[in-house]
Structure formats: C-alpha cells, structure tokens
Coordinates of C-alpha atoms and ligand atoms in Angstrom, one line a residue:
M145 CA -27.7 11.0 26.3
A146 CA -25.3 11.6 23.4
C147 CA -25.9 9.9 20.1
T148 CA -24.1 6.5 19.6
H149 CA -20.9 6.7 17.5
W150 CA -20.1 3.9 15.1
L151 CA -16.4 3.0 14.6
F152 CA -15.3 1.1 11.5
G153 CA -12.3 -1.2 11.9
D154 CA -9.9 1.3 10.3
Q155 CA -11.1 4.2 12.6
L156 CA -9.4 3.0 15.8
G157 CA -7.3 5.9 17.0
P158 CA -8.2 8.9 19.3
A159 CA -8.8 11.2 16.2
F160 CA -12.0 9.3 15.6
L161 CA -13.5 9.8 19.0
S162 CA -12.7 13.4 19.6
R163 CA -15.0 16.3 20.5
L164 CA -13.3 18.4 17.9
A165 CA -14.4 15.8 15.3
G166 CA -18.0 16.1 16.6
V167 CA -18.1 13.1 18.9
P168 CA -19.1 14.1 22.5
R169 CA -16.9 12.6 25.3
D170 CA -19.8 10.5 26.7
A171 CA -21.0 9.2 23.4
P172 CA -21.5 5.5 23.5
V173 CA -19.6 3.6 20.8
V174 CA -20.4 0.6 18.6
I175 CA -17.9 -1.5 16.9
I176 CA -19.1 -4.3 14.5
E177 CA -17.1 -7.3 13.5
S178 CA -18.7 -8.5 10.3
R179 CA -18.0 -12.1 9.3
A180 CA -19.2 -11.4 5.7
V181 CA -16.1 -9.3 5.1
F182 CA -14.0 -12.4 5.6
R183 CA -16.2 -14.6 3.6
R184 CA -16.2 -12.4 0.6
R185 CA -12.4 -12.4 0.1
R186 CA -9.5 -14.8 0.8
F187 CA -7.4 -12.4 2.9
H188 CA -3.9 -13.0 4.1
R189 CA -4.1 -14.7 7.5
A190 CA -1.8 -11.9 9.0
K191 CA -4.1 -9.2 7.8
A192 CA -7.2 -10.9 9.2
H193 CA -5.5 -11.3 12.5
L194 CA -4.2 -7.7 12.6
V195 CA -7.6 -6.1 11.8
L196 CA -9.5 -8.3 14.3
S197 CA -6.9 -7.9 17.0
A198 CA -6.9 -4.0 16.5
M199 CA -10.7 -3.9 16.7
R200 CA -10.8 -6.1 19.8
H201 CA -7.9 -4.1 21.5
R202 CA -9.8 -0.9 20.9
A203 CA -13.0 -2.4 22.4
A204 CA -11.0 -3.5 25.5
E205 CA -9.6 0.1 25.8
L206 CA -13.1 1.5 25.6
G207 CA -14.5 -0.8 28.2
D208 CA -18.2 -0.2 29.2
R209 CA -18.5 2.6 26.7
V210 CA -18.5 0.2 23.8
T211 CA -21.0 -2.3 22.4
Y212 CA -18.9 -4.8 20.5
V213 CA -21.1 -6.8 18.1
R214 CA -20.2 -10.0 16.1
A215 CA -22.6 -10.2 13.3
N216 CA -22.9 -11.5 9.7
T217 CA -23.2 -8.0 8.2
Y218 CA -22.8 -4.4 9.3
R219 CA -26.5 -3.8 8.8
E220 CA -27.5 -6.7 11.1
G221 CA -24.9 -5.7 13.7
L222 CA -26.0 -2.1 13.8
R223 CA -29.6 -3.1 14.2
R224 CA -28.8 -5.4 17.1
A225 CA -26.6 -2.8 18.8
V226 CA -28.7 0.4 18.5
G227 CA -32.1 -0.5 17.1
D228 CA -33.6 2.6 15.4
R229 CA -31.7 5.1 17.6
P230 CA -29.7 7.7 15.8
V231 CA -26.0 7.1 15.1
T232 CA -23.0 9.1 13.9
V233 CA -20.1 7.7 12.0
H234 CA -17.0 9.3 10.3
H235 CA -16.9 9.2 6.6
P236 CA -15.7 5.6 5.8
T237 CA -12.8 4.9 3.6
S238 CA -14.4 2.9 0.9
R239 CA -17.2 3.7 -1.6
A240 CA -19.1 0.6 -0.7
A241 CA -19.0 1.4 3.0
L242 CA -20.0 5.0 2.3
A243 CA -23.0 3.9 0.2
L244 CA -24.0 1.6 3.1
V245 CA -24.0 4.2 5.8
R246 CA -25.8 6.6 3.6
S247 CA -28.5 4.1 2.9
L248 CA -29.2 3.5 6.6
D249 CA -31.9 5.5 8.4
G250 CA -30.8 7.6 11.3
V251 CA -27.0 7.5 10.4
T252 CA -25.3 10.9 10.2
V253 CA -22.0 10.9 8.4
L254 CA -19.3 13.2 9.9
P255 CA -16.3 14.4 7.9
A256 CA -13.4 12.0 7.2
R257 CA -10.5 11.8 9.7
G258 CA -7.1 10.3 9.4
F259 CA -5.9 12.5 6.5
I260 CA -4.2 15.9 6.3
V261 CA -6.1 17.4 3.4
R262 CA -9.9 17.8 3.4
H263 CA -11.8 16.7 0.3
E264 CA -13.1 20.2 -0.4
D265 CA -9.6 21.6 -0.2
F266 CA -8.3 19.0 -2.7
A267 CA -11.2 19.8 -5.1
A268 CA -10.5 23.5 -4.9
W269 CA -6.8 22.8 -5.6
A270 CA -7.6 20.4 -8.5
R271 CA -9.9 23.0 -10.1
G272 CA -6.9 25.2 -10.7
Q273 CA -4.7 22.5 -12.3
R274 CA -4.3 21.5 -15.9
G275 CA -3.2 18.0 -15.0
L276 CA -3.1 16.3 -11.6
R277 CA 0.5 15.7 -10.6
M278 CA 1.7 14.5 -7.2
E279 CA 4.7 16.8 -7.1
T280 CA 2.5 19.9 -7.6
F281 CA 0.0 18.7 -5.0
Y282 CA 2.8 17.9 -2.5
R283 CA 4.2 21.4 -2.8
H284 CA 0.8 22.8 -2.2
V285 CA 0.4 20.7 1.0
R286 CA 3.9 21.7 2.2
R287 CA 3.0 25.4 1.8
D288 CA -0.5 25.1 3.1
H289 CA 0.5 23.2 6.3
D290 CA 3.9 24.9 6.7
L291 CA 5.8 21.7 6.5
L292 CA 9.6 22.0 6.1
M293 CA 9.2 25.6 5.1
E294 CA 11.1 28.8 6.0
E295 CA 9.9 32.2 5.0
G296 CA 7.6 30.7 2.4
R297 CA 10.5 28.7 0.8
P298 CA 11.3 25.0 1.2
V299 CA 14.0 24.4 3.8
G300 CA 17.4 23.6 2.0
G301 CA 16.2 25.7 -1.0
T302 CA 14.8 22.7 -2.9
W303 CA 11.4 20.8 -2.9
N304 CA 12.7 17.5 -4.1
L305 CA 15.6 15.5 -2.9
D306 CA 14.6 12.3 -4.9
H307 CA 18.1 12.2 -6.7
E308 CA 19.7 11.7 -3.3
N309 CA 17.1 9.0 -2.3
R310 CA 17.6 6.5 -5.1
E311 CA 20.9 4.9 -4.1
P312 CA 21.5 1.2 -4.9
P313 CA 22.4 -0.8 -1.8
P314 CA 25.9 -0.5 -0.6
R315 CA 28.2 -2.9 -2.6
E316 CA 28.6 -6.3 -1.1
A317 CA 26.3 -5.3 1.9
R318 CA 24.0 -8.1 3.0
T319 CA 22.1 -5.7 5.3
L320 CA 21.9 -1.9 5.8
G321 CA 22.6 -2.4 9.6
A322 CA 19.6 -0.2 10.6
A323 CA 18.2 -0.8 14.1
A324 CA 15.4 -3.5 14.0
P325 CA 11.8 -2.1 13.7
F326 CA 9.5 -2.3 16.6
Q327 CA 8.2 -5.7 17.4
P328 CA 4.9 -6.0 19.3
R329 CA 4.3 -8.7 21.9
E330 CA 1.2 -10.7 21.5
D331 CA -1.3 -10.9 24.3
S332 CA -4.5 -12.9 25.3
I333 CA -6.5 -10.9 22.7
D334 CA -4.2 -12.2 20.0
E335 CA -4.7 -15.7 21.4
D336 CA -8.4 -15.4 21.1
V337 CA -8.2 -14.1 17.6
R338 CA -5.9 -16.9 16.5
R339 CA -8.3 -19.5 18.1
D340 CA -11.3 -17.9 16.3
L341 CA -9.5 -17.8 12.9
D342 CA -8.5 -21.5 13.3
R343 CA -12.0 -22.4 14.2
W344 CA -13.7 -20.5 11.3
E345 CA -11.2 -22.0 8.9
R346 CA -11.7 -25.6 10.2
A347 CA -15.5 -25.1 9.9
G348 CA -14.9 -24.1 6.2
D349 CA -16.5 -20.7 6.8
V350 CA -13.6 -18.7 5.6
A351 CA -10.2 -19.4 3.9
F352 CA -6.9 -17.5 4.1
V353 CA -3.8 -17.2 2.2
G354 CA -0.3 -16.7 3.6
R355 CA 1.3 -18.0 6.8
D356 CA 0.2 -17.4 10.3
G357 CA 3.0 -16.2 12.6
P358 CA 3.6 -13.8 15.5
R359 CA 1.9 -10.5 14.9
L360 CA 4.4 -8.0 13.4
F361 CA 2.4 -4.8 13.3
P362 CA 0.8 -2.6 16.1
A363 CA -2.8 -3.5 17.1
D364 CA -3.4 -0.5 19.5
R365 CA -2.4 3.0 20.0
R366 CA 0.3 2.4 22.6
E367 CA 2.1 0.0 20.2
A368 CA 1.6 2.3 17.3
L369 CA 3.2 5.1 19.2
S370 CA 6.1 3.0 20.2
A371 CA 6.6 1.9 16.6
L372 CA 6.6 5.6 15.5
R373 CA 9.0 6.6 18.3
R374 CA 11.4 3.8 17.4
F375 CA 11.3 4.7 13.7
L376 CA 11.9 8.4 14.4
R377 CA 14.7 7.9 16.9
H378 CA 16.6 4.9 15.3
R379 CA 15.6 4.4 11.7
L380 CA 14.6 7.7 10.1
A381 CA 18.1 9.0 9.6
G382 CA 18.8 6.1 7.2
F383 CA 15.5 6.2 5.4
G384 CA 16.3 8.5 2.5
A385 CA 19.3 7.2 0.6
Y386 CA 18.3 3.6 0.3
E387 CA 14.5 4.1 0.1
D388 CA 14.4 2.3 -3.3
A389 CA 17.0 -0.4 -2.6
M390 CA 16.2 -4.1 -2.1
L391 CA 18.3 -6.7 -0.2
G392 CA 17.4 -10.3 0.1
G393 CA 18.8 -10.5 3.6
D394 CA 17.3 -7.2 4.9
T395 CA 13.8 -6.8 3.6
T396 CA 12.7 -3.9 5.8
L397 CA 15.9 -1.8 5.4
S398 CA 15.1 1.7 6.9
H399 CA 11.4 1.7 6.0
S400 CA 8.9 2.8 8.7
L401 CA 6.5 -0.1 8.5
L402 CA 3.9 2.4 9.7
S403 CA 1.4 2.0 6.8
S404 CA -0.9 -0.5 8.6
S405 CA -1.0 1.7 11.8
L406 CA -1.9 4.8 9.7
N407 CA -4.4 2.9 7.7
L408 CA -6.1 1.4 10.9
G409 CA -6.3 5.0 12.2
L410 CA -4.0 4.2 15.1
L411 CA -1.6 7.0 14.1
D412 CA -2.4 10.3 12.6
P413 CA -0.4 11.5 9.6
V414 CA 0.1 14.9 11.1
E415 CA 1.9 13.4 14.2
C416 CA 4.1 11.3 11.9
V417 CA 5.3 14.1 9.7
E418 CA 5.6 16.7 12.6
G419 CA 7.6 14.1 14.5
A420 CA 10.0 13.7 11.5
V421 CA 10.4 17.5 11.1
A422 CA 11.2 17.7 14.9
V423 CA 14.0 15.1 14.5
W424 CA 15.4 17.1 11.6
R425 CA 15.2 20.4 13.5
A426 CA 17.1 18.6 16.4
G427 CA 19.9 17.8 13.9
E428 CA 19.3 14.0 14.4
A429 CA 18.4 13.1 10.8
P430 CA 19.5 14.6 7.4
L431 CA 17.1 16.6 5.2
N432 CA 17.0 14.0 2.4
S433 CA 15.6 11.3 4.8
V434 CA 13.1 13.6 6.5
E435 CA 11.9 15.2 3.3
G436 CA 11.7 11.7 1.7
F437 CA 9.5 10.5 4.6
V438 CA 7.3 13.7 4.6
R439 CA 6.9 13.3 0.9
Q440 CA 5.6 9.7 1.3
I441 CA 3.0 10.7 3.9
A442 CA 2.0 14.3 3.2
G443 CA 2.5 13.7 -0.6
W444 CA 1.8 10.2 -1.8
R445 CA -0.6 9.0 0.8
E446 CA -2.7 12.1 0.8
Y447 CA -2.6 12.1 -3.1
V448 CA -3.7 8.5 -3.3
W449 CA -6.6 9.1 -0.8
Q450 CA -7.9 12.1 -2.7
L451 CA -7.6 10.5 -6.1
Y452 CA -9.7 7.5 -4.9
W453 CA -12.6 9.8 -4.4
Y454 CA -11.8 12.3 -7.2
F455 CA -11.6 9.8 -10.0
G456 CA -15.1 8.3 -9.3
E457 CA -16.5 4.8 -9.2
D458 CA -15.7 4.0 -12.9
Y459 CA -12.0 4.2 -12.2
R460 CA -12.1 0.7 -10.8
A461 CA -12.9 -0.8 -14.2
S462 CA -10.1 1.1 -16.0
N463 CA -8.2 -1.2 -18.4
A464 CA -6.4 1.0 -20.9
F465 CA -4.2 -1.9 -22.2
G466 CA -7.2 -4.3 -22.4
H467 CA -5.3 -6.8 -20.2
T468 CA -7.4 -9.9 -19.4
G469 CA -4.9 -12.5 -18.3
S470 CA -5.7 -14.4 -15.1
L471 CA -3.4 -14.7 -12.1
P472 CA -1.7 -18.2 -12.1
D473 CA -2.2 -20.5 -9.2
W474 CA 1.5 -20.2 -7.9
W475 CA 0.9 -16.4 -7.6
N476 CA -2.5 -16.7 -5.9
E477 CA -1.2 -19.3 -3.4
L478 CA 2.0 -17.2 -2.7
D479 CA 4.0 -20.3 -3.6
A480 CA 7.4 -18.7 -3.3
E481 CA 9.2 -22.1 -3.2
A482 CA 8.0 -22.9 -6.7
V483 CA 9.7 -19.7 -8.1
S484 CA 13.3 -19.7 -9.4
A485 CA 13.6 -16.0 -10.3
Q486 CA 15.2 -14.8 -7.1
C487 CA 13.6 -11.3 -7.1
L488 CA 10.1 -12.7 -7.3
A489 CA 10.8 -15.7 -5.0
T490 CA 12.2 -13.3 -2.2
V491 CA 9.5 -10.8 -2.5
M492 CA 6.8 -13.5 -2.7
R493 CA 8.3 -15.3 0.4
Q494 CA 8.1 -12.0 2.3
V495 CA 4.5 -11.4 1.4
R496 CA 3.6 -15.0 2.3
D497 CA 5.2 -14.8 5.6
T498 CA 4.4 -11.2 6.7
G499 CA 1.8 -9.6 4.4
W500 CA 4.2 -6.7 3.8
T501 CA 7.0 -5.7 1.5
H502 CA 8.2 -2.2 0.8
H503 CA 7.3 0.1 -2.1
I504 CA 9.9 -0.9 -4.7
P505 CA 9.2 -4.7 -4.5
R506 CA 5.4 -3.9 -4.8
L507 CA 6.0 -1.7 -7.8
M508 CA 9.0 -2.9 -9.7
V509 CA 8.8 -6.6 -8.9
L510 CA 5.2 -7.7 -8.3
G511 CA 3.3 -5.0 -10.1
S512 CA 5.8 -4.9 -13.0
Y513 CA 5.6 -8.7 -13.5
A514 CA 1.8 -8.5 -13.6
L515 CA 1.9 -5.6 -16.1
Q516 CA 4.4 -7.4 -18.4
R517 CA 2.3 -10.5 -18.4
G518 CA -0.9 -8.7 -19.2
W519 CA -3.0 -9.8 -16.2
D520 CA -6.4 -8.3 -15.6
P521 CA -5.8 -5.1 -13.5
A522 CA -9.0 -5.7 -11.4
A523 CA -7.7 -9.1 -10.4
V524 CA -4.2 -7.7 -9.6
T525 CA -5.9 -5.1 -7.5
D526 CA -7.9 -7.6 -5.6
W527 CA -4.8 -9.7 -5.0
F528 CA -2.9 -6.8 -3.5
H529 CA -5.9 -5.8 -1.4
R530 CA -6.2 -9.3 0.1
C531 CA -2.5 -10.1 0.5
F532 CA -1.2 -7.0 2.2
V533 CA -1.7 -6.0 5.9
D534 CA -2.1 -2.4 4.8
G535 CA -4.4 -3.0 1.9
Y536 CA -7.7 -1.1 1.7
D537 CA -9.9 -0.2 -1.3
W538 CA -8.9 3.5 -1.2
V539 CA -5.2 2.8 -1.2
M540 CA -5.3 -0.1 -3.7
L541 CA -7.2 1.5 -6.6
P542 CA -4.8 4.4 -7.3
N543 CA -1.7 2.4 -6.4
V544 CA -2.5 -0.7 -8.4
V545 CA -4.8 0.4 -11.2
G546 CA -3.1 3.8 -11.7
M547 CA 0.6 3.6 -10.6
S548 CA 1.4 0.0 -11.0
Q549 CA -0.7 -1.2 -13.9
Y550 CA -1.1 2.1 -15.8
A551 CA -4.7 0.8 -16.5
D552 CA -6.0 4.4 -16.3
G553 CA -4.0 5.3 -19.3
G554 CA -1.9 8.0 -17.5
R555 CA -4.5 9.8 -15.3
M556 CA -2.2 9.2 -12.3
T557 CA 1.3 8.8 -13.6
T558 CA 3.1 10.0 -16.8
K559 CA 4.4 6.5 -17.8
P560 CA 4.1 2.9 -16.9
Y561 CA 6.4 1.8 -14.1
T562 CA 8.1 -1.3 -15.5
S563 CA 11.6 -2.3 -16.3
G564 CA 13.9 -5.1 -17.4
G565 CA 16.3 -6.9 -15.1
A566 CA 19.0 -4.2 -15.2
Y567 CA 17.0 -2.0 -12.9
I568 CA 16.4 -4.8 -10.4
D569 CA 20.1 -5.8 -10.7
R570 CA 21.2 -2.2 -9.9
M571 CA 18.9 -1.8 -7.1
S572 CA 19.2 -5.2 -5.3
D573 CA 21.4 -8.2 -4.7
F574 CA 18.8 -10.6 -6.1
C575 CA 20.4 -11.3 -9.5
R576 CA 23.7 -12.8 -8.3
P577 CA 22.2 -16.1 -7.0
C578 CA 19.5 -16.2 -9.7
P579 CA 19.5 -18.9 -12.4
Y580 CA 18.5 -16.1 -14.9
R581 CA 20.8 -13.4 -16.1
P582 CA 19.6 -9.8 -16.1
D583 CA 21.4 -9.0 -19.4
R584 CA 20.0 -12.0 -21.3
R585 CA 16.7 -11.7 -23.2
V586 CA 16.6 -15.0 -25.1
G587 CA 17.6 -18.5 -24.1
D588 CA 17.3 -20.7 -21.0
D589 CA 18.9 -18.1 -18.8
A590 CA 16.9 -15.2 -20.2
C591 CA 15.7 -13.0 -17.4
P592 CA 11.9 -13.0 -17.4
F593 CA 11.8 -9.2 -16.6
T594 CA 14.2 -8.3 -19.4
A595 CA 12.4 -10.4 -21.9
G596 CA 9.0 -9.4 -20.4
Y597 CA 9.8 -5.7 -20.7
W598 CA 10.5 -6.0 -24.5
S599 CA 7.5 -8.2 -25.0
F600 CA 5.3 -5.6 -23.2
L601 CA 6.7 -2.7 -25.2
H602 CA 6.1 -4.7 -28.4
R603 CA 2.5 -5.5 -27.5
H604 CA 1.6 -1.9 -26.8
R605 CA 3.9 -0.2 -29.2
G606 CA 1.0 1.6 -30.9
S607 CA -0.1 3.5 -27.7
L608 CA 3.3 3.8 -25.9
E609 CA 5.2 5.4 -28.8
H610 CA 3.1 8.5 -28.5
N611 CA 4.2 9.0 -24.8
A612 CA 7.2 11.3 -24.9
R613 CA 8.6 9.4 -21.8
M614 CA 8.4 6.1 -23.6
T615 CA 9.3 6.8 -27.2
R616 CA 13.1 6.1 -26.8
A617 CA 12.4 2.8 -25.1
V618 CA 9.9 1.7 -27.7
H619 CA 12.3 2.6 -30.5
G620 CA 14.8 0.4 -28.8
L621 CA 12.7 -2.5 -30.1
D622 CA 13.9 -1.8 -33.7
R623 CA 17.5 -2.6 -32.6
L624 CA 16.6 -6.1 -31.4
Q625 CA 17.8 -8.7 -33.8
D626 CA 16.3 -11.5 -31.8
L627 CA 12.8 -9.9 -31.3
R628 CA 10.9 -12.8 -33.0
A629 CA 12.6 -15.4 -30.9
L630 CA 12.0 -13.3 -27.7
L631 CA 8.3 -13.0 -28.5
D632 CA 7.9 -16.7 -29.2
Q633 CA 9.7 -17.5 -25.9
E634 CA 7.5 -15.2 -23.9
E635 CA 4.4 -16.4 -25.5
Q636 CA 5.3 -19.9 -24.5
R637 CA 6.1 -18.7 -21.0
E638 CA 2.7 -17.1 -20.7
R639 CA 0.8 -20.1 -22.1
S640 CA 2.5 -22.5 -19.7
A641 CA 1.5 -20.5 -16.6
D642 CA 4.5 -22.0 -14.8
P643 CA 6.4 -19.8 -12.4
P644 CA 9.7 -18.4 -13.8
Ligands
FAD64 P1 7.5 3.8 4.2 O1 8.4 3.6 3.0 O2 8.1 3.9 5.5 O3 6.7 5.2 3.8 C1 6.0 5.9 4.8 C2 4.5 6.0 4.6 O4 4.2 6.7 3.4 C3 3.9 4.6 4.5 O5 3.7 4.0 5.8 C4 2.5 5.0 3.8 O6 1.6 5.3 4.8 C5 2.9 6.3 3.0 N1 3.0 6.0 1.6 C6 4.1 6.0 0.8 N2 3.7 5.8 -0.5 C7 2.4 5.6 -0.5 C8 1.5 5.4 -1.5 N3 1.9 5.2 -2.8 N4 0.2 5.2 -1.2 C9 -0.2 5.4 0.1 N5 0.6 5.6 1.1 C10 1.9 5.7 0.8 N6 0.3 1.5 0.8 C11 -0.6 1.2 1.6 O7 -0.7 1.9 2.7 N7 -1.5 0.2 1.5 C12 -1.4 -0.5 0.3 O8 -2.3 -1.5 0.2 C13 -0.6 -0.2 -0.6 N8 -0.4 -1.0 -1.8 C14 0.4 -0.6 -2.7 C15 0.5 -1.3 -3.9 C16 1.4 -1.0 -4.9 C17 1.4 -1.8 -6.2 C18 2.3 0.0 -4.7 C19 3.3 0.3 -5.8 C20 2.3 0.7 -3.5 C21 1.4 0.4 -2.5 N9 1.3 1.1 -1.3 C22 0.4 0.8 -0.4 C23 2.3 2.2 -1.1 C24 3.6 1.8 -0.3 O9 4.2 0.8 -1.0 C25 3.4 1.4 1.1 O10 2.6 2.4 1.8 C26 4.7 1.2 1.9 O11 5.4 0.3 1.2 C27 4.3 0.8 3.3 O12 5.5 0.5 4.0 P2 6.1 1.5 5.1 O13 5.0 1.8 6.0 O14 7.4 1.0 5.6 O15 6.3 2.8 4.1
SF4_65 FE1 15.0 -11.2 -11.2 FE2 16.0 -11.3 -13.6 FE3 17.5 -10.6 -11.6 FE4 16.7 -13.1 -11.8 S1 18.1 -12.1 -13.2 S2 16.7 -11.8 -10.0 S3 14.7 -12.8 -12.6 S4 15.8 -9.5 -12.4

C-alpha cells in the first residue's frame, strides 16, 4: 500500500495530490484540523471560517480516502492518524511548519507546489544579480515560462505597462460598473463550521475579530474555478487601468479576489496566468489589463514567496526604523465606526466585514498609517496575518515587513511606500466627505496622512535623505514654516491613541 500523504490546510487543490508531484493515485490522505492554531492567534472570523470550510470541503471530496483528524496539535493529530507509519508531505508554506515536519520521524518532505518558480531556480537567478528587484525577476519569469512573449520579446514591445495602470477613478463615478465578482453559496459544511466556531467562542476556547457573514470566497476547487472563469470573462478587461484606484461605493473594482483561492492551493498560478493570456489572444481584454494581472501573479506573488525563504529567519525581526509603537485598541478591534478619517474608516469597515481589501488600501492607507505612526513592524505583520482571509506567514513577511513598513531598510523595495493625503485624494473619492482636508497639515482639519507624512520624514530624516528616491521629499521639510506646530500636533495625536 502507498505511503500516507499529509495535506496542510493550504494544500487543498489537485496539484498537491498528483502523481507528477510524487503522490501515488491510491495514497491514503490525512488532513489535520489543529485547534492550537486558532488558540494562538485572534483571527478574523471570516478567515477561520474559510480555512475550516475549505479543509472540510476537501475531506468531503476525498471521501473514504482521507482520515480527517481534529486534534490539539499537528503532532498529536498525525500520531493518531498514522501511528509510526511513513508519511509524505509537500514542503509547507511557513518556516514553523517546515521545522515541524522535518522534526518528525518518518515524514518525507516533497518539493513545494502551488508556485511557478522552484526555489533552486530562484537561487540560481539571484546569484547572478547585484540587487534583487521584482522587475528584473518578473522579466526572467516571463522569458523562462514564455509568458506574453513573441520571438523572445515581450508582446507589444514593452515589459511594463504600469503607466497605463495607475489611473485615478473616473471623475464623479461612484462605481466602476464592473460585473460583480463570483459569490459562493454556503452549504451544510459551512453551517457546521459556523456552529463549531460559535461553540468554541462561547466556551472561551478561542476568540475572533471581525464580523461573521456569508462566506465570500471559494472553499473548494469547483467554486475557485467558477471564480477564476468569472473574473477572466467579465472582469479582467477592466483590471488594468484602475488597479490602484479606490472608491468608497465600489471596494472590489475590477480586482480578481483570487488571492485566498491561490493561497489555499485551490487554484494554480499557472492556470490563472495562462487563462488571462488566452483571453488576450482571443482579443477579449486589452494588453495593459492582462499584463497587469500576469505581473501580479507571475511577478509579485512569486517574488514574495521566494523572498520569504531567501531572506532567512532573521528577516522577521527587521526593524530598520526602530519603531516600537503598539497598535491602538480601535485598530485591533477593527472599530471603523470610531474613525472619522474617511479613507481609514472605509477600508477598516471593509476589513471588519470581509477580511479583504485590495492592494492599495493595504499599502497606502493601512500600512502607510502604521508606518507614519511608528508602530512595531512585527505587531503590524501579525495584525495583517490575522485579519486578512488571504494572510499566511510567507506572504505577510515580505509584504508587511518589507514593502509596507520598510523595516528591512530597503532589501525589498527602493523606498518606503507612504504618502500625504494628496495621493489618497487623487486615487479615491474618500476625501470629499471627510472632516479633514488633504491639503491641510496643521489645525483641526489637518489630514492625518499629510501631517503624518511630514512627521515621519522629519523623524527619519537622517536615514532617508541618503536615499536618492527620498532626498527631494526630505528637503521639502525645509520649506515648511509650520513644522514645529505640525510636530507638536502629531505628537499629541500619537500620545492620545484616539482614532483620527
Ligand atoms: P488582484 O489585484 O486581483 O491581483 C491578482 C493576484 O496577484 C492576487 O490574487 C495575488 O495572488 C497576487 N498578488 C498581487 N500582489 C501580490 C503581492 N504583493 N504578494 C503576493 N501576491 C500578490 N496578498 C496575499 O495573498 N495575502 C496577504 O496576506 C497579503 N497581504 C498584503 C499586505 C500588504 C501590506 C500589502 C501591501 C499587500 C498584501 N498582499 C497580500 C498583496 C495584495 O494586496 C493581495 O494579494 C491582493 O490585494 C489580493 O486581492 P486580489 O486577489 O483581488 O488581487
Ligand atoms: Fe484620508 Fe486625509 Fe482624505 Fe480624510 S482628507 S480621506 S484623512 S486622506
């Protein structure tokens, strides 16, 4: 009889049970639901629901082939399911899980699945680089996997269409008018999950943050394929131009909402990018939208996955700015109603209600606010990990520590991503109904992002003025007549810990 194969909760698609990947067709399967995972962290309720629902849906699909164990820990669950018989498992997605599987007798670790580039290929590419830059890596992936290429050159004659993909939302528009994203229908498995989560919470065993509501993201392969198909057919064409825009009345715009399906292993990145390229070849979506989407998956997602392993364990503790501030209660509780700043209130409400928001609110509203306020990057990383349905250790560390908090001092990006209110005003419709004014930096109506931006530059002037991409901004401090008043105002804001 074939060796038992162990599936983690983010290895739920067919790519993780394939003969090509070293798992025989008749191999028995074990899936372990570990309660300790939920006890350790206060997850968003929607995330806990999605992960459990997806694991239980996979178990239902596999029927008699699977042993589904509910245990306190993975170690205990595995012992109960297989005793001391040998087990295979695909390379897990976190360092902690990799250390665990390597420490267990009789467990053979098979190569990672669910990504386009193998670790050894990334290491070989990185050896030839002077600095690791996403753009260079992305072009390498495009060439190596023949993605959007013609006779060795990028289709359309250019690699990068970002300049076409940074449009502000159309003037006066309340929505982009894109077709609605796929909406799953809950079933009896979801009912059981909801009942269990209620019971555990009532018993004081676990605690959640965020609101419960109908499940919004796919929990099995069939749903994930429907979501992908719907995006490719009805939403991809509009993806590019307004990728960075934000609208209070249309929070999903043309984004794919596929991150949780990809990160649960329900979708494979290759089928997503090949599907998008096929839509372009059929003339049903413009190149800027298709290239923009391919860049997100074959570029950013792959890059982030590789950096997680490449940078090593110490990366987690990076804190280049020496930020130690703690997250205030309103932030931890996702108390959107307490917030007057419309950008933060809108985004926080979306996170509270769905556990998701798109890239720019994560980077330029939530992450930027945390950076400007000097909060501990490890605490910010943990918050993102717990509160987002697509949050996992591998994707959080580079995105939060590196990209959003610049805590690695520039190993991942060339400058900190943060801005004053002018950027948010240009890219959204948040500022009009806001009690603050994006062009005011001092006074009762001073925008916390505008004032926070200058205060951040002032605090780190010593290190930032040596960064060629920040020098001009830092020198702008010298033109501010009201800098002292601004710094006093922001110091008071930070001391009060009240929401803006
Ligand atoms: P789309 O805009 O439709 O993009 C398509 C896909 O590209 C996504 O589904 C995702 O799989 C991939 N992608 C794009 N950018 C990234 C990136 N930087 N890292 C990894 N994948 C990327 N993404 C997560 O999957 N999980 C996270 O926990 C996560 N946390 C983030 C935290 C911060 C502070 C920032 C700045 C970004 C984070 N991202 C994370 C990346 C990105 O914001 C989300 O992948 C995206 O918003 C998910 O929505 P979508 O599926 O509609 O993406
Ligand atoms: Fe946000 Fe400032 Fe605009 Fe208000 S004015 S929505 S706080 S950027």
